[in-house]
Structure formats: C-alpha cells, structure tokens
GROMACS .gro file of C-alpha atoms in nm:
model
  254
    1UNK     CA    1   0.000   0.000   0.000
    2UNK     CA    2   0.141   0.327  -0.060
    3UNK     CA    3   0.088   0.590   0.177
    4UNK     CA    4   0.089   1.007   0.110
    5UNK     CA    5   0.231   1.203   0.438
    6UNK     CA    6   0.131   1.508   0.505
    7UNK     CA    7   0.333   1.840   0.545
    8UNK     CA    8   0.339   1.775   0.958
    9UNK     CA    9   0.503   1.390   0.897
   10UNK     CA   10   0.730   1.457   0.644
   11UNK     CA   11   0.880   1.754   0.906
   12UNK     CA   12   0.868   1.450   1.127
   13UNK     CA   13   1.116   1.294   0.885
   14UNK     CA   14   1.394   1.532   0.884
   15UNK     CA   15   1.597   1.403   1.187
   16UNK     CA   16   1.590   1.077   1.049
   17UNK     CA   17   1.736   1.241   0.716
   18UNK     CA   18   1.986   1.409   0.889
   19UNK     CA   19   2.124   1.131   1.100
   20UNK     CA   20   2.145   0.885   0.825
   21UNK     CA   21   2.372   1.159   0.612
   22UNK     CA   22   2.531   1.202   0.944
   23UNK     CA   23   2.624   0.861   0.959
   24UNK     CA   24   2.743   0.794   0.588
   25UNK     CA   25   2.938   1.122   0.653
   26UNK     CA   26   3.124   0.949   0.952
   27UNK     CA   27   3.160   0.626   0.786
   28UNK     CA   28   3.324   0.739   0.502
   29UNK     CA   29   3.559   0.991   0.656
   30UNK     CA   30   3.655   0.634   0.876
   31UNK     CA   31   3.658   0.437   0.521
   32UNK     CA   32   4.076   0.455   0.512
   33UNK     CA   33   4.312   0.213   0.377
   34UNK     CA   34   4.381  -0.084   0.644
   35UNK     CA   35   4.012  -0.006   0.774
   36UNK     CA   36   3.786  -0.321   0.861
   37UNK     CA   37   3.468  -0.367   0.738
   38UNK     CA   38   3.369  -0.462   1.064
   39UNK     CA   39   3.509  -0.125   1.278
   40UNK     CA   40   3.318   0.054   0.969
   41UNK     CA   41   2.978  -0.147   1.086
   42UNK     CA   42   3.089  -0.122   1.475
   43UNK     CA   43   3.090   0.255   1.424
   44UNK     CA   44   2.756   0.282   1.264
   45UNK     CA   45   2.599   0.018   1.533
   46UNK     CA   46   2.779   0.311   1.794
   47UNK     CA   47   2.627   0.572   1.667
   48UNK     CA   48   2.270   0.424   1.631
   49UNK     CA   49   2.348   0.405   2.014
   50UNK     CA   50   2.410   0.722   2.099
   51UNK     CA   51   2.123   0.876   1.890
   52UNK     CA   52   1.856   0.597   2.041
   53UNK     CA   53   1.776   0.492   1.639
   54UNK     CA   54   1.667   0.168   1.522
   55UNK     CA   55   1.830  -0.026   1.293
   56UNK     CA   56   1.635  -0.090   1.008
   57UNK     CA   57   1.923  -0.373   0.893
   58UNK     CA   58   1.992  -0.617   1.171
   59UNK     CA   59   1.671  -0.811   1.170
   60UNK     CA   60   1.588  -0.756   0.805
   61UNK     CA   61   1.517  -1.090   0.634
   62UNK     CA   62   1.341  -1.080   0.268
   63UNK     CA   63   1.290  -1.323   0.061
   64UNK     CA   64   1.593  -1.286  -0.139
   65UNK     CA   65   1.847  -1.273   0.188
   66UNK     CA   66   1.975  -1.616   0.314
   67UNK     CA   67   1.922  -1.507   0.673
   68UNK     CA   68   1.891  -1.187   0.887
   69UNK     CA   69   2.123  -0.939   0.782
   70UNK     CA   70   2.353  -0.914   1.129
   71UNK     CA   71   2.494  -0.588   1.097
   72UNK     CA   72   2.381  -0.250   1.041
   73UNK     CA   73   2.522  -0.057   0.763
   74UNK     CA   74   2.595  -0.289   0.383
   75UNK     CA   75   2.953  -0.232   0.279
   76UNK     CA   76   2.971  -0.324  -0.103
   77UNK     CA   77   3.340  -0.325  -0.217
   78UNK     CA   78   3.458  -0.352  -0.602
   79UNK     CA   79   3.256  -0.567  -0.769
   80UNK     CA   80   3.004  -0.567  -0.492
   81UNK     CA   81   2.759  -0.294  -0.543
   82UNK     CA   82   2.419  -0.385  -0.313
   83UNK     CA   83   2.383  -0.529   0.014
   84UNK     CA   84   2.720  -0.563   0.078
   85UNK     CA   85   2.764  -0.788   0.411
   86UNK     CA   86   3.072  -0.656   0.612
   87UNK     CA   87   3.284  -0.939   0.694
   88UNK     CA   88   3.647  -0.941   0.796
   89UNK     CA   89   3.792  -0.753   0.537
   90UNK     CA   90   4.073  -0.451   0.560
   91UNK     CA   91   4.022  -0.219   0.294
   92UNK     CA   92   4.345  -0.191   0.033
   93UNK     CA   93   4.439   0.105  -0.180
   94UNK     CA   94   4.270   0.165  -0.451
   95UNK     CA   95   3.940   0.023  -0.337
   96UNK     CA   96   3.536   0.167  -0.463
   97UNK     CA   97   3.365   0.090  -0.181
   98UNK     CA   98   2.974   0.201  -0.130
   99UNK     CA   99   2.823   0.217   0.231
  100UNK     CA  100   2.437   0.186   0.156
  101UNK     CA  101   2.232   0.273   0.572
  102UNK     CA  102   1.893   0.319   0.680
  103UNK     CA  103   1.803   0.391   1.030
  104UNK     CA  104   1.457   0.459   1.235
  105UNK     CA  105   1.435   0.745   1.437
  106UNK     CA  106   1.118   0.837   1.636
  107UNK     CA  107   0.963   0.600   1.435
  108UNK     CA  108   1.051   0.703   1.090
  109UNK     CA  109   1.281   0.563   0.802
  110UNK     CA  110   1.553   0.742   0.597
  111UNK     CA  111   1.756   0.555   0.345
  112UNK     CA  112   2.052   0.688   0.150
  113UNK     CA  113   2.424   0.559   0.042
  114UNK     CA  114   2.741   0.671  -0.136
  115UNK     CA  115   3.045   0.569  -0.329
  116UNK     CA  116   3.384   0.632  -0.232
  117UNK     CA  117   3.731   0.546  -0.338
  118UNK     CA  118   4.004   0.439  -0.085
  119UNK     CA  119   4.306   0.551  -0.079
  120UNK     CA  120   4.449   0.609  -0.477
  121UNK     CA  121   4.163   0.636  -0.702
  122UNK     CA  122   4.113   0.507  -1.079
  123UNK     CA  123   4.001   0.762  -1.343
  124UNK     CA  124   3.696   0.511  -1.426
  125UNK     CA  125   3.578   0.459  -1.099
  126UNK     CA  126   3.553   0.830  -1.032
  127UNK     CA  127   3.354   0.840  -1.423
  128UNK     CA  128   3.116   0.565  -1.233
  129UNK     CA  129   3.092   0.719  -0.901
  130UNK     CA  130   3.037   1.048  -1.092
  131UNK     CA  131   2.757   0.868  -1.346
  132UNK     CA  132   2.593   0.748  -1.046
  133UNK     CA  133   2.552   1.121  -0.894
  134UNK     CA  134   2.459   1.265  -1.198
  135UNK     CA  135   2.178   1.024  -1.251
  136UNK     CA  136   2.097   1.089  -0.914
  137UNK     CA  137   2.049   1.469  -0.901
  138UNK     CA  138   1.875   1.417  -1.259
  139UNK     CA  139   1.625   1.173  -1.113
  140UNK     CA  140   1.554   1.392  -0.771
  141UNK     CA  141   1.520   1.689  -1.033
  142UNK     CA  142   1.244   1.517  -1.234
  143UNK     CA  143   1.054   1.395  -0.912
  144UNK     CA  144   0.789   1.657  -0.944
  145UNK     CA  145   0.476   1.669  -0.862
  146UNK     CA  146   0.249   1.583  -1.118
  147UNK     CA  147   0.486   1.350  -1.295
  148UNK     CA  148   0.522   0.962  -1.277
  149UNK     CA  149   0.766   0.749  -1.097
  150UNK     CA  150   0.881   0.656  -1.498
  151UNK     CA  151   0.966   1.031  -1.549
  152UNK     CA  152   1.267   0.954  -1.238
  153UNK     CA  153   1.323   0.627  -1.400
  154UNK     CA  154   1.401   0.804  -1.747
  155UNK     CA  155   1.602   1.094  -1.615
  156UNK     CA  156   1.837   0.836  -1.457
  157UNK     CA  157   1.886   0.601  -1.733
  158UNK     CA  158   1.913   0.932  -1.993
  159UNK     CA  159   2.217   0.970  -1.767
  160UNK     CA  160   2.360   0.599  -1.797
  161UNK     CA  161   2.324   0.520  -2.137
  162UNK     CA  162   2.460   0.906  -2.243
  163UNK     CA  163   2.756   0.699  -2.043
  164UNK     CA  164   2.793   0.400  -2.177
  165UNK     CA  165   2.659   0.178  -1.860
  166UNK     CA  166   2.364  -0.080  -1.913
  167UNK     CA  167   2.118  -0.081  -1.651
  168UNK     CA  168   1.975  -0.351  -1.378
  169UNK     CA  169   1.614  -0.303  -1.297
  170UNK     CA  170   1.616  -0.586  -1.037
  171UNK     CA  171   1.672  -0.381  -0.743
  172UNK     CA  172   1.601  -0.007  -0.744
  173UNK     CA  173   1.421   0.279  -0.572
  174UNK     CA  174   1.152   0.209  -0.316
  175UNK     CA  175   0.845   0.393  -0.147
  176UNK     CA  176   0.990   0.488   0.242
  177UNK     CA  177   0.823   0.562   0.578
  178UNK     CA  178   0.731   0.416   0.877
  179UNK     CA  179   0.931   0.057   0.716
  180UNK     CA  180   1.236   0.100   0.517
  181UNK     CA  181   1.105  -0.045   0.194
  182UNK     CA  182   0.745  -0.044   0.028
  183UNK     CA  183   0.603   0.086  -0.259
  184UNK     CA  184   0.615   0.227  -0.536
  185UNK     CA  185   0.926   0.029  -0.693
  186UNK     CA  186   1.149   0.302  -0.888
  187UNK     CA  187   1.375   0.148  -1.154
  188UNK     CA  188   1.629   0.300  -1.293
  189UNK     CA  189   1.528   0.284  -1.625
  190UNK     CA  190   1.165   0.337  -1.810
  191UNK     CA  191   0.949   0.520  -1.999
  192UNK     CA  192   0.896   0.906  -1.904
  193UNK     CA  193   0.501   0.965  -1.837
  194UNK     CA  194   0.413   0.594  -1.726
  195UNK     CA  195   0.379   0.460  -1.377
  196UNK     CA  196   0.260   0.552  -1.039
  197UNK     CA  197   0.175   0.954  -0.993
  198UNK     CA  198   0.423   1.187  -0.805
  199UNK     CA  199   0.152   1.305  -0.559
  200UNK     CA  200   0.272   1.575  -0.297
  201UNK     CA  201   0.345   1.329   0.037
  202UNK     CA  202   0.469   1.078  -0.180
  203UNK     CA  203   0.845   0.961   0.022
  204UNK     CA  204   1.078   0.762  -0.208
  205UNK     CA  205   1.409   0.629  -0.189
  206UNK     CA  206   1.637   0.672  -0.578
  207UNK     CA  207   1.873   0.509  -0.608
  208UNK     CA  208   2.110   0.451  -0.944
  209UNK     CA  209   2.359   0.176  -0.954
  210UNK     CA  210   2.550   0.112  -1.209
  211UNK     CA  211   2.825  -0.167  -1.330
  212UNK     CA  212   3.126  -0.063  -1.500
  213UNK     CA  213   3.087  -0.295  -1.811
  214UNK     CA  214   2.785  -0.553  -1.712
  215UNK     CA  215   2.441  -0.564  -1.573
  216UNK     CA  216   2.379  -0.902  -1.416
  217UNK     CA  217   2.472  -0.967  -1.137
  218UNK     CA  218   2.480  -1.325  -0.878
  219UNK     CA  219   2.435  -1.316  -0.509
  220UNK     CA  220   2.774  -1.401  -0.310
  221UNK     CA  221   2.793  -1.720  -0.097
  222UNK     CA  222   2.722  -1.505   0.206
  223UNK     CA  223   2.367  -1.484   0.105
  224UNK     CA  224   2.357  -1.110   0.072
  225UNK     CA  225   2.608  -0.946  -0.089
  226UNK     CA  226   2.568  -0.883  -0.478
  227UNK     CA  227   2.842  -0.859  -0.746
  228UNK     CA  228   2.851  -0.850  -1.131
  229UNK     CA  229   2.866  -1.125  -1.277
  230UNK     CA  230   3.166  -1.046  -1.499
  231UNK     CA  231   3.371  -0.867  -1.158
  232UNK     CA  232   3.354  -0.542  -1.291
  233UNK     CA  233   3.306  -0.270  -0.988
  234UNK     CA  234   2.938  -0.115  -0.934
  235UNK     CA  235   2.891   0.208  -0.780
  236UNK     CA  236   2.607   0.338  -0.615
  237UNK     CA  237   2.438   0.686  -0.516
  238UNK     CA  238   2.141   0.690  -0.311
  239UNK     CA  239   1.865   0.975  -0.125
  240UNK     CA  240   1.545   0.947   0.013
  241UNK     CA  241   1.319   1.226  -0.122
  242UNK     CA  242   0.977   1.370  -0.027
  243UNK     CA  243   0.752   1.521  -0.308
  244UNK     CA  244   0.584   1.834  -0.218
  245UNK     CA  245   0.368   2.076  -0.386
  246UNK     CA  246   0.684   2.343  -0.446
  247UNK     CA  247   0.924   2.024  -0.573
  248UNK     CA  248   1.117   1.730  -0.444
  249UNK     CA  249   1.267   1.764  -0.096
  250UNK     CA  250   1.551   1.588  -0.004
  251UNK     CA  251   1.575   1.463   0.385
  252UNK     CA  252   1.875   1.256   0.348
  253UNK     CA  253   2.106   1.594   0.244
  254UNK     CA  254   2.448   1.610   0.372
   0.00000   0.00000   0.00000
C-alpha cells in the first residue's frame, strides 16, 4: 500500500534524514586504507546508540536474503555494489567501496548511500561514481509533482546510457516511511510519463547503480552481498526524497 504524508510527517522525517547523512558522513571519513569492514559497521551500530535509532538492517530478512542481515550498515566493495555484508575484510588502496544505511528514528525511516574510493583512485571509478551522482540529481530533479515514478526512471537512465553503462532493474528505488522499503518500486530505467503519480506526500528512496561494463549480477555465498557477474566494480548513489507541492525535498542531504 502506498501511503501520502502530510506536510506535519514529512517535518517528522527530517531528523531521520539528517542522521542517516550524518552517519554515511562518519563512515566514510573512517573508510581509510587498512580499515575493517567490521570497525566501519561497529561505528555505525555506535552511533545508532548514541542517537537511540533503530536499525532498520539487523533483523531484516526478505525473501531474497539467506538469513537476517547481522549488521547495520551494507559495505559493497569492487565488484560488490548492493547489500554488501561486512565481513572481515581490511580495505586496500585503490578500493570503490559504497556504504548503503537506513536507520529509524522516532519512528521514521531514511535511506541513503554513497560511493567512495580508498586511498588512490582510478580515473573510471571516479567516471562511475560520478555517473551514479549525476543520474541521481537528474532523477531527484524530475521527481515533481504531477509527474510519474517513470519520469525519475528516465532521467536516470538518460544519464547511464549518455555513459555508456547498461542498466539492472532488479533492485532499485523504493516507497519509504514508517518501514524501510514499500512501494512504489522506482527502476532505474523506463518510460517518461508511465507509472505511479508523483503526488505531494509521496516519500521515495532513488537510487542509481550502475556496473562498470555488465548488468547481471549473482548473489555471493554469504547470502547477501551482490556482485557483477563479470567482476567489474558497481557504484552506487542513493537519497530518500519527499515530493511536495513546491518540488522534491531531499531529507537525506548532507
């Protein structure tokens, strides 16, 4: 079911917003060569703590994870771009690593990730990293009111293919509120003027993700964790957005 806030909830939204960018901010800052995975989710779990949030990862079990997640923040690393598991891994130079959190606060979700490189970077993975923004701030600028989700779907992919990068719709944007995921899905490709209306109180999740020369993708033996299916790195960009009558609003802001 997909639910419209009004004005007074979607204020109600905006410390969730700001912690999650908060804690992407600190995570990444932290995200330095000989890092572990691990500290990088043991720093998230502390400051969930301190705040009095809600994970919304540690219990979350779909139907296409293996088993609860465990940990708290996904930490996708070269030719893992989505639900990244953190595991016992020290990050090397030279790594693209995307930290993808959502967290509950007073009762309501915000959802949001980012790409970084590690140490030295590689010209293409900054073109990827960069692709993935771009698409992003084209699909938050066509999330207006009166549109269609497949307006954002089309602004993103206008972005990918004027790259070069073919385009997953398996996993994509997602409705947001009281839950972390709901409806409407929003791929990240489709056909401008089709699909659900962009109704003021509509919150949504984009998110573009991109491969570097593929778009499949398999799941990893850990259950979670997906990579391309050729080991080519994926980068990711991520914001939850509200739609209201002046334009899209975006909670998840740095």
């Amino acid at each position: 079911m997909i639910e419209l806030r009004t004005p007074a909830e979607i204020e109600q939204m905006r410390p969730a917003g700001r912690f999650v960018a908060d804690v992407l901010a600190q995570t990444s800052a932290a995200a330095k060569v000989g890092v572990n995975l691990l500290e990088l989710d043991a720093l998230a779990h502390e400051l969930i703590r301190r705040r009095g949030a809600e994970s919304c990862y540690i219990d979350y079990h779909p139907s296409f994870g293996a088993s609860p997640f465990g940990k708290v923040i996904c930490t996708s690393v070269n030719d893992a771009v989505l639900h990244g598991l953190p595991h016992d891994y020290r990050l090397q130079d030279g790594d693209l690593l995307t930290l993808d959190f959502a967290a509950s606060v007073d009762g309501w979700v915000a959802d949001s990730a980012v790409s970084v490189v590690v140490g030295t970077p590689r010209d293409q993975d900054l073109r990827l990293i960069e692709t993935t923004r771009r698409a992003l701030a084209a699909g938050i600028q066509a999330a207006q009111p009166g549109g269609k989700v497949g307006d954002i779907s089309a602004a993103i992919a206008a972005v990918a293919h004027a790259e070069g990068y073919s385009i997953n719709t398996q996993f994509g944007g997602h409705g947001v509120g009281r839950t972390m995921h709901g409806d409407p899905h929003v791929p990240n490709d489709g056909r401008a003027g089709r699909g659900y209306p962009l109704r003021p109180g509509l919150v949504i999740a984009i998110e573009p993700w991109f491969l570097e020369t593929t778009d499949e993708i398999y799941t990893d033996k850990d259950g979670w964790t997906l990579r391309s299916a050729d080991g080519s790195r994926g980068a990711h960009s991520e914001h939850t957005i509200a739609i209201t009558p002046d334009g899209p609003l975006v909670l998840t802001a740095p």
